[in-house]
Short mmCIF file of C-alpha atoms in Angstrom, two decimals:
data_model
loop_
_atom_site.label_atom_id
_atom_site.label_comp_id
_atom_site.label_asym_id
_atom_site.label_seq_id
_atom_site.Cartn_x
_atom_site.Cartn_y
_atom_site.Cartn_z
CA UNK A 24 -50.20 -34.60 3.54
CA UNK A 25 -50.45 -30.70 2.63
CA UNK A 26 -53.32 -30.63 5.56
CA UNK A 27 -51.17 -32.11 8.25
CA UNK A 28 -48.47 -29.81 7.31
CA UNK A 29 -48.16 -26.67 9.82
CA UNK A 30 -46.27 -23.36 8.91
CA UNK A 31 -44.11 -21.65 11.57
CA UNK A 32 -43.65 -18.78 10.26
CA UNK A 33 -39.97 -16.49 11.06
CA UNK A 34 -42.35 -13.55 12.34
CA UNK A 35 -43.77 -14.48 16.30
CA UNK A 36 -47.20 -14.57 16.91
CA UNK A 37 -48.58 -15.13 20.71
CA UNK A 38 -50.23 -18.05 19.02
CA UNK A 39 -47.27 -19.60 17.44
CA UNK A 40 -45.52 -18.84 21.10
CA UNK A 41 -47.86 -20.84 22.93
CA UNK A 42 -47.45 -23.66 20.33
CA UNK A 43 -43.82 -23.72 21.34
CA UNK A 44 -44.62 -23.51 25.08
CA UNK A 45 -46.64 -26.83 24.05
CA UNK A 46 -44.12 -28.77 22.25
CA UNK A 47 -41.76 -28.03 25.29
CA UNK A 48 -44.49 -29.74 27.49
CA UNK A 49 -44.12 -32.88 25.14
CA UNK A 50 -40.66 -32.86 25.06
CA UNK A 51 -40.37 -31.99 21.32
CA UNK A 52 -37.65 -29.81 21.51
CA UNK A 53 -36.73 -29.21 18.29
CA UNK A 54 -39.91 -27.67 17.42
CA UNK A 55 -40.28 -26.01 20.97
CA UNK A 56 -36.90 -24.03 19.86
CA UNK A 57 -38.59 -23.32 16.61
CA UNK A 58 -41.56 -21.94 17.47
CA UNK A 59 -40.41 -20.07 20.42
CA UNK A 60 -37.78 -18.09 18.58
CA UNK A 61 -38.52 -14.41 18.48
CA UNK A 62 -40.86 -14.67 21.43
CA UNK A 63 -39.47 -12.42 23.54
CA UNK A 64 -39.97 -9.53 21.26
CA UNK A 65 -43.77 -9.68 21.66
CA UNK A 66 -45.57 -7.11 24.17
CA UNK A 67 -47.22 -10.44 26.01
CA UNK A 68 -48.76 -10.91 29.29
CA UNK A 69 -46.06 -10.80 32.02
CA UNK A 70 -47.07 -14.04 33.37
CA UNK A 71 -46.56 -15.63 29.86
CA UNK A 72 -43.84 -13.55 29.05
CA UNK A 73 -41.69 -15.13 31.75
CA UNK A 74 -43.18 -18.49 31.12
CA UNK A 75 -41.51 -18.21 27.01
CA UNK A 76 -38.68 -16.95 28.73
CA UNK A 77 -38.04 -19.54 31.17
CA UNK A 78 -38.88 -21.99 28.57
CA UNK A 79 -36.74 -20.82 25.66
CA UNK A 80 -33.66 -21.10 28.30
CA UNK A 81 -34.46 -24.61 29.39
CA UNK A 82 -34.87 -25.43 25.66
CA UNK A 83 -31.75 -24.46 25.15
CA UNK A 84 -29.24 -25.22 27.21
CA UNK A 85 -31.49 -29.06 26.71
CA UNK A 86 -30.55 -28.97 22.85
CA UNK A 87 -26.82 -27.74 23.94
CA UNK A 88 -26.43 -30.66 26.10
CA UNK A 89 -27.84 -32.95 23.97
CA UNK A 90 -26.40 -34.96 20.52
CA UNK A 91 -28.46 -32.73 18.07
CA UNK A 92 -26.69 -30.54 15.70
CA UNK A 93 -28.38 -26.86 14.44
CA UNK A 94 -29.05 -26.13 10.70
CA UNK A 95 -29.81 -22.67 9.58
CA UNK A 96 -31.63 -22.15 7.05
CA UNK A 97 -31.02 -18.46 5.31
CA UNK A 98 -32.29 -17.41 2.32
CA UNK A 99 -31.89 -14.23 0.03
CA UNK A 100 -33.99 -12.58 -0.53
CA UNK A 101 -35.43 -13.43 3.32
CA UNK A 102 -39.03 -14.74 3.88
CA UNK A 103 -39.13 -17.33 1.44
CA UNK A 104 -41.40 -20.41 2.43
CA UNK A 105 -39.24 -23.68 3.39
CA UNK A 106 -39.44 -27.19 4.10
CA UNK A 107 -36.51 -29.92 5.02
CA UNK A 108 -36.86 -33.56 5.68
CA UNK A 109 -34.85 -32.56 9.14
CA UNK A 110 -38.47 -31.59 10.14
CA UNK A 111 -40.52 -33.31 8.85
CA UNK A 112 -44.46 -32.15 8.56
CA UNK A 113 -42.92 -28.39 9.44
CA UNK A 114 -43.24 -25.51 6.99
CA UNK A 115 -40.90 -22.52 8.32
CA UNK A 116 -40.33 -18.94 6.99
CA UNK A 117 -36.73 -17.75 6.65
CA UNK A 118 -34.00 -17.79 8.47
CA UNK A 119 -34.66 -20.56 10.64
CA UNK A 120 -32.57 -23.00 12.94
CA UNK A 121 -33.78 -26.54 12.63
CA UNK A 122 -32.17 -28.87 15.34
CA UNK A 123 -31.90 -32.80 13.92
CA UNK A 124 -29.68 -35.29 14.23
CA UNK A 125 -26.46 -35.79 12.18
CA UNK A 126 -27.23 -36.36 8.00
CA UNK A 127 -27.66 -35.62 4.81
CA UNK A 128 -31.19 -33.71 4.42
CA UNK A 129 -33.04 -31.97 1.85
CA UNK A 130 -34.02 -27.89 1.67
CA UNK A 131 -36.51 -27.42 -0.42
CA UNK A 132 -37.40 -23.13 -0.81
CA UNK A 133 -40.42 -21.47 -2.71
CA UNK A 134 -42.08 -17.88 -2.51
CA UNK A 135 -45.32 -19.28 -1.63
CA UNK A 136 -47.20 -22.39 -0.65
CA UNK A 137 -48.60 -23.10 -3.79
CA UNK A 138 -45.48 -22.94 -5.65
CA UNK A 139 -43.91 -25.42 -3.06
CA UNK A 140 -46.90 -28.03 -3.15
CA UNK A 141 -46.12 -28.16 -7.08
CA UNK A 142 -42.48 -28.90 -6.49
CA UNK A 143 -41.49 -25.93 -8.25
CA UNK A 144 -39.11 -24.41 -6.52
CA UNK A 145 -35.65 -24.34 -5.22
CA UNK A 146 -33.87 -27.87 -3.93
CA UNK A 147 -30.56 -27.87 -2.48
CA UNK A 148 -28.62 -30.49 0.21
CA UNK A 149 -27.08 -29.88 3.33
CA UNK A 150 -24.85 -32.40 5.20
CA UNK A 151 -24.22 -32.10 9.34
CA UNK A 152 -22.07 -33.54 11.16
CA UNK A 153 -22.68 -34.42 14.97
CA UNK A 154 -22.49 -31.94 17.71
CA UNK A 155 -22.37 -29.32 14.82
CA UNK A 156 -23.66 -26.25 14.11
CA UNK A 157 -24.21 -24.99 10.47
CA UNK A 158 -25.90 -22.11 8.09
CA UNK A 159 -27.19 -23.07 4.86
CA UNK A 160 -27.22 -20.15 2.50
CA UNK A 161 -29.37 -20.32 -0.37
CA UNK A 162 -29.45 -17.27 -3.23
CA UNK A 163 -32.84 -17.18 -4.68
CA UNK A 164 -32.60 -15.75 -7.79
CA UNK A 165 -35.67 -13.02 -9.37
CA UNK A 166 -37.92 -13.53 -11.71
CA UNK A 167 -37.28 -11.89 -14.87
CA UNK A 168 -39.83 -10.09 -17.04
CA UNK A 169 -40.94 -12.10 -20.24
CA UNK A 170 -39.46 -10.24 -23.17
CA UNK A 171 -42.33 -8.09 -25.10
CA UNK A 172 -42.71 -7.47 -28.71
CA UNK A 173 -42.17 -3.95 -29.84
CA UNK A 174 -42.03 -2.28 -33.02
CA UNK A 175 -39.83 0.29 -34.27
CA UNK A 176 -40.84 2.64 -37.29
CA UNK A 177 -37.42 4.21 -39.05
CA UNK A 178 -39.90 6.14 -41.19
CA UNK A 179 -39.49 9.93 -40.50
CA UNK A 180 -40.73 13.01 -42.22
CA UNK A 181 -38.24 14.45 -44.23
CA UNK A 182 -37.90 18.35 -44.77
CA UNK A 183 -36.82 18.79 -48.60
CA UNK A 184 -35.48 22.02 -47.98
CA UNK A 185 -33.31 20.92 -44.60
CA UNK A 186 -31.25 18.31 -46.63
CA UNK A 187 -27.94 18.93 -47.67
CA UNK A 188 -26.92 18.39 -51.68
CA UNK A 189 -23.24 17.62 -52.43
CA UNK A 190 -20.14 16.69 -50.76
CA UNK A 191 -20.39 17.11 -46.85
CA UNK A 192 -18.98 19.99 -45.20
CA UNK A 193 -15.48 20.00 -43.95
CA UNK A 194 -15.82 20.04 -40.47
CA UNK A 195 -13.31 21.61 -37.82
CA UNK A 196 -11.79 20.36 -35.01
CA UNK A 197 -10.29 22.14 -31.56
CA UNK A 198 -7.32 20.37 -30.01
CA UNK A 199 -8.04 18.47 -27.09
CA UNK A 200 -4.57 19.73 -25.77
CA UNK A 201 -5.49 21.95 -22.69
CA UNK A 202 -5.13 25.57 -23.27
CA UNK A 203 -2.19 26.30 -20.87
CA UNK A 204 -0.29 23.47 -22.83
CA UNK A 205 -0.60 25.42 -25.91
CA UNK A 206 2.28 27.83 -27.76
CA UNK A 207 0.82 31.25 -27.38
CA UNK A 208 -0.74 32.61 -30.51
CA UNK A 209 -2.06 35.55 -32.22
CA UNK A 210 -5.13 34.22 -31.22
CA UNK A 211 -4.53 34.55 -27.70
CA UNK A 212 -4.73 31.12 -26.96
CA UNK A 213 -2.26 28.80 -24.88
CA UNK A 214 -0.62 29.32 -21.86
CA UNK A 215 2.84 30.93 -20.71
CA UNK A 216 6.02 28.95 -22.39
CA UNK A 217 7.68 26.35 -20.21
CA UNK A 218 10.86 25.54 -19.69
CA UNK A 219 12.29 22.71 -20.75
CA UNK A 220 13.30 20.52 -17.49
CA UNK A 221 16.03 18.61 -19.17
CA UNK A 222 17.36 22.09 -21.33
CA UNK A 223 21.10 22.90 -19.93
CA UNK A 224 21.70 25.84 -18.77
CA UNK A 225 23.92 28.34 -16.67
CA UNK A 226 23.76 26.68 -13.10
CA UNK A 227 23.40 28.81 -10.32
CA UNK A 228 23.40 26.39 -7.82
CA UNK A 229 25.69 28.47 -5.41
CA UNK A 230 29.22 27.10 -3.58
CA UNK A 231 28.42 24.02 -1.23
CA UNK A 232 30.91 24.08 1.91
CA UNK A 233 32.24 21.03 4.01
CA UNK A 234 34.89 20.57 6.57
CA UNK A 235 37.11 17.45 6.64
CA UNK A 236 38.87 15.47 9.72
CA UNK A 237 40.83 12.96 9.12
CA UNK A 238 44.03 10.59 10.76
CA UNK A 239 46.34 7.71 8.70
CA UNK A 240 49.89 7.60 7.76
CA UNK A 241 52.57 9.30 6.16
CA UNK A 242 54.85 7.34 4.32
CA UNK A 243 58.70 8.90 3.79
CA UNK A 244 62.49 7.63 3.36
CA UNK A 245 60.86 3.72 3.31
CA UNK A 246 59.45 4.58 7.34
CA UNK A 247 55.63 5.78 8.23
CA UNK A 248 54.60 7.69 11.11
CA UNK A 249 51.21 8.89 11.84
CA UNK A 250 49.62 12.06 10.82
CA UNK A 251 46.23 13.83 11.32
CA UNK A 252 44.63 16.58 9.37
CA UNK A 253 41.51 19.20 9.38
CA UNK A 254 40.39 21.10 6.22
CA UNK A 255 38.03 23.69 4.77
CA UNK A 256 36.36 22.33 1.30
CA UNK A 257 34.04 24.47 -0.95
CA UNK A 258 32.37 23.06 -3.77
CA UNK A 259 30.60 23.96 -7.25
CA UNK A 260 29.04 21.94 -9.94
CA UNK A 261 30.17 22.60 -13.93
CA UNK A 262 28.11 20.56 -15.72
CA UNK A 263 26.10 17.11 -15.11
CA UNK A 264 27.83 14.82 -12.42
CA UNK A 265 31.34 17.27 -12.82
CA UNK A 266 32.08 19.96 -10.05
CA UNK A 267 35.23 22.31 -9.10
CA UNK A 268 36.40 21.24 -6.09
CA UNK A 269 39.04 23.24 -3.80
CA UNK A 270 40.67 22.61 -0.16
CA UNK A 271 42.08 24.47 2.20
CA UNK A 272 44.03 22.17 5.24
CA UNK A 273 46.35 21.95 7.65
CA UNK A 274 48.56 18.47 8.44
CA UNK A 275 49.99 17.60 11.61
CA UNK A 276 53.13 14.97 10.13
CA UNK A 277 56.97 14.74 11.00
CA UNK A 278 57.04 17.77 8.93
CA UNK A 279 53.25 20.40 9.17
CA UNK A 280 52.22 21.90 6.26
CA UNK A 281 49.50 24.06 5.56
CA UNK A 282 48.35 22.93 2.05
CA UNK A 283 46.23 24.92 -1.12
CA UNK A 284 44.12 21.94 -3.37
CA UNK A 285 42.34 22.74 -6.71
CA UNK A 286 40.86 19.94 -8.63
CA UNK A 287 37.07 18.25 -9.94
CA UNK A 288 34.32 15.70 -8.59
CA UNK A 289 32.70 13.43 -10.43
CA UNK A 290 29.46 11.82 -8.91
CA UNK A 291 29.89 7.86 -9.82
CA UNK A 292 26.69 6.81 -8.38
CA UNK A 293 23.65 8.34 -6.22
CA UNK A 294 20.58 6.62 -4.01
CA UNK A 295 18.00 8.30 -2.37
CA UNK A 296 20.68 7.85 0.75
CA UNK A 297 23.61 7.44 -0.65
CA UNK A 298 26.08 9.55 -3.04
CA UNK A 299 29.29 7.79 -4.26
CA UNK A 300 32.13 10.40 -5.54
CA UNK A 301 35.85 10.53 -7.01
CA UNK A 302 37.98 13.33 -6.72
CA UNK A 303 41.78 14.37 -8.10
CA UNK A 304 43.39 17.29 -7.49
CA UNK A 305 46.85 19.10 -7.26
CA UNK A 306 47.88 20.08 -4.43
CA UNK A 307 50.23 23.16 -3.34
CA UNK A 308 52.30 22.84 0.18
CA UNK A 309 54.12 25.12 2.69
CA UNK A 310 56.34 23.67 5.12
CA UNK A 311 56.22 24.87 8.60
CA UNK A 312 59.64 23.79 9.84
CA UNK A 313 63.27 24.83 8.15
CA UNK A 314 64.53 21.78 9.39
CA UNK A 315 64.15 17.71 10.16
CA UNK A 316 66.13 15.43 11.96
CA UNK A 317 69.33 17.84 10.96
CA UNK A 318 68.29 18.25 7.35
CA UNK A 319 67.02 21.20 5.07
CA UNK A 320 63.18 20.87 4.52
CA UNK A 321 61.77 22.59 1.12
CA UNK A 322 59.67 24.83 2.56
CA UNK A 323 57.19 24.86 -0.86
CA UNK A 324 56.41 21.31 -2.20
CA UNK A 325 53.79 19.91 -4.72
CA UNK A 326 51.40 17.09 -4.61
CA UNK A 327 48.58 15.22 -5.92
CA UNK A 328 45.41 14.19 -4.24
CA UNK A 329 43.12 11.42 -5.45
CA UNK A 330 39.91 10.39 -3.34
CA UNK A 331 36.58 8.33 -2.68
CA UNK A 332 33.69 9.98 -0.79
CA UNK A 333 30.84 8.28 0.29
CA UNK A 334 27.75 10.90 1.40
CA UNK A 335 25.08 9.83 3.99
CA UNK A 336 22.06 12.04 2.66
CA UNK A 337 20.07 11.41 5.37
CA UNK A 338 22.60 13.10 7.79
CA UNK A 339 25.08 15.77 6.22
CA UNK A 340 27.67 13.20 6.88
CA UNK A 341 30.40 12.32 4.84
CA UNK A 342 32.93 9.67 4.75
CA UNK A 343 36.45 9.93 2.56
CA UNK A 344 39.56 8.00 1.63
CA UNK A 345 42.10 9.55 -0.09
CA UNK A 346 45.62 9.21 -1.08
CA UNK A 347 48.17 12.36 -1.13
CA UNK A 348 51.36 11.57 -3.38
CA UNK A 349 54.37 14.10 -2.89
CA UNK A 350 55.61 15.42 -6.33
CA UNK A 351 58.67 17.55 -5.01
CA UNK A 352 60.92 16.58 -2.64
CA UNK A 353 60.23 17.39 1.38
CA UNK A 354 63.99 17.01 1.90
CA UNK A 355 67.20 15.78 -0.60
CA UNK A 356 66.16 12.32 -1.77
CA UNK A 357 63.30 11.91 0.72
CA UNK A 358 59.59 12.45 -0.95
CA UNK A 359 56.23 11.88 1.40
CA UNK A 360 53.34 10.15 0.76
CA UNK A 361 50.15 9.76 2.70
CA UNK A 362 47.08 7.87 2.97
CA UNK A 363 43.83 9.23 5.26
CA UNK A 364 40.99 8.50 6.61
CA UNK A 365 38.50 10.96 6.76
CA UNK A 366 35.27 12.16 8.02
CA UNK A 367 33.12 15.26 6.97
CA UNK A 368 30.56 17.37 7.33
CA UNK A 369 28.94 18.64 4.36
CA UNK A 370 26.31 22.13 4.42
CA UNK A 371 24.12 20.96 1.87
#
């Protein structure tokens, strides 16, 4: 059996070439396509050169057109010596395709020849299905070294006048704490002090300006009429989420006033995008006009303001509601009220 077996090995040879070119003559194209593959990186005689060639296309497109599936056979490390009862009688080196009919085969893998005659190596299973094509993958592991006996001798010379009588010394210890991270000492270690992030202090974050435009209603004697306004605002935080607010602004109503506001922001909640805001404020008027619809007008009036203001951080956009009680009267028995819409921009 081992002498009728034939080894086609993964590296060509213009011996193993001309093998193939005969097992294409026979028809045996399975083993034609094995031992013609590589072929065609040999420096061979033209002539025979565009025989293989010819050949190895024929065989080919044959096996492509007919019901034989491919198996691959790769191994890791490469090289190793294989045989598979796909082929049988045929020794191959890795990687090789083996073209066989549809099955369940055998792989058997082994470094050498002699190791594979004794059945001592690798044995795995492949199963192909018809018109297929399929790569086996088999992990070969190494041989490990037998473990050696050593010996270890403990026994060292000992210098009597080297060893150390009594309690150990104390032994000292540098921080691990970089240097720069350190409180500056007499020394002259550590770094310059740093200031505490979260530590309140004087802000000097300096006035923040916005302008306001804004249109709604104005509400007085139980009618409404519509009213538009523009404004100056300038802004400066106190402390945390707090900040002075003040307004200056003009409003176009039955009555126009020109209008003085002094009040405080608080910040209610903030996104990377978004700031949300409340505002109150009181709110000083003069009166344009002596007179409305034949009465007096007060030409000085107080008010309150109380506000939302949503802030687009992305844009210096900002966009307000806000409600503007009258405290005084603008004429006898007749108080105004209004409510606006407004839109901002904000020089951050």
């Amino acid at each position: 059996m081992i002498a009728a077996t034939s080894v086609a090995s993964a590296a060509p040879t213009a011996e193993r070439c001309q093998q193939g070119l005969d097992h294409a003559a026979k028809n045996d194209l399975p083993r034609a396509a094995l031992y013609l593959e590589g072929c065609e990186t040999l420096d061979l005689e033209p002539t025979l050169a565009s025989q293989i060639a010819k050949t190895r296309a024929s065989v080919a497109h044959k096996l492509d057109a007919s019901k034989l599936s491919a198996m691959t056979v790769v191994t890791t490390p490469e090289g190793m010596l294989a045989e598979t009862d796909a082929m049988p009688g045929e020794r191959f080196t890795t990687p090789a395709t083996i073209w066989t009919k549809a099955g369940d085969y055998k792989i058997n893998i082994a470094p050498d020849a002699a190791t594979l005659d004794a059945s001592q190596g690798l044995t795995t299973t492949a199963s192909i299905d018809p018109f297929s094509r399929r790569t086996v993958i088999i992990n070969v592991p190494k041989k490990q070294a037998a473990p050696k006996d050593g010996k270890v001798d403990f026994r060292d010379e000992v210098d009597e006048q080297a060893t150390h009588k009594g309690p150990p010394p104390k032994q000292k210890f540098g921080s691990i704490l970089p240097k720069k991270y350190r409180k500056p000492g007499a020394d002259g270690t550590g770094g310059p002090q740093l200031d505490d992030p979260l530590a309140l202090r004087e802000s000097t974050v300096a006035w923040r300006l916005g302008a306001r435009f804004g249109g709604g209603l104005v509400m007085q004697d139980s009618s409404t009429a519509a009213s538009f306004s523009i404004a100056a605002l300038a802004a400066r935080e106190l402390a945390g989420p707090v900040s002075l607010a003040t307004r200056l602004g003009w409003s176009h109503r039955r009555v126009d006033a020109v209008a003085l506001e002094v009040g405080v922001g608080v910040q209610l909640a903030s996104t990377p995008s978004l700031t949300l805001s409340a505002g109150a404020g009181v709110r000083g008027e003069v009166r344009v006009q002596d007179t409305y619809a034949m009465q007096e007008v007060a030409r000085v009036g107080i008010g309150g303001a109380v506000g939302l203001d949503l802030s687009l951080l992305q844009v210096p956009v900002t966009i307000g509601l806000r409600f503007e009680p009258g405290f005084t009267e603008l004429m006898p028995g007749v108080r105004a009220h209004g409510f606006m819409l407004e839109v901002g921009y904000d020089w951050r």
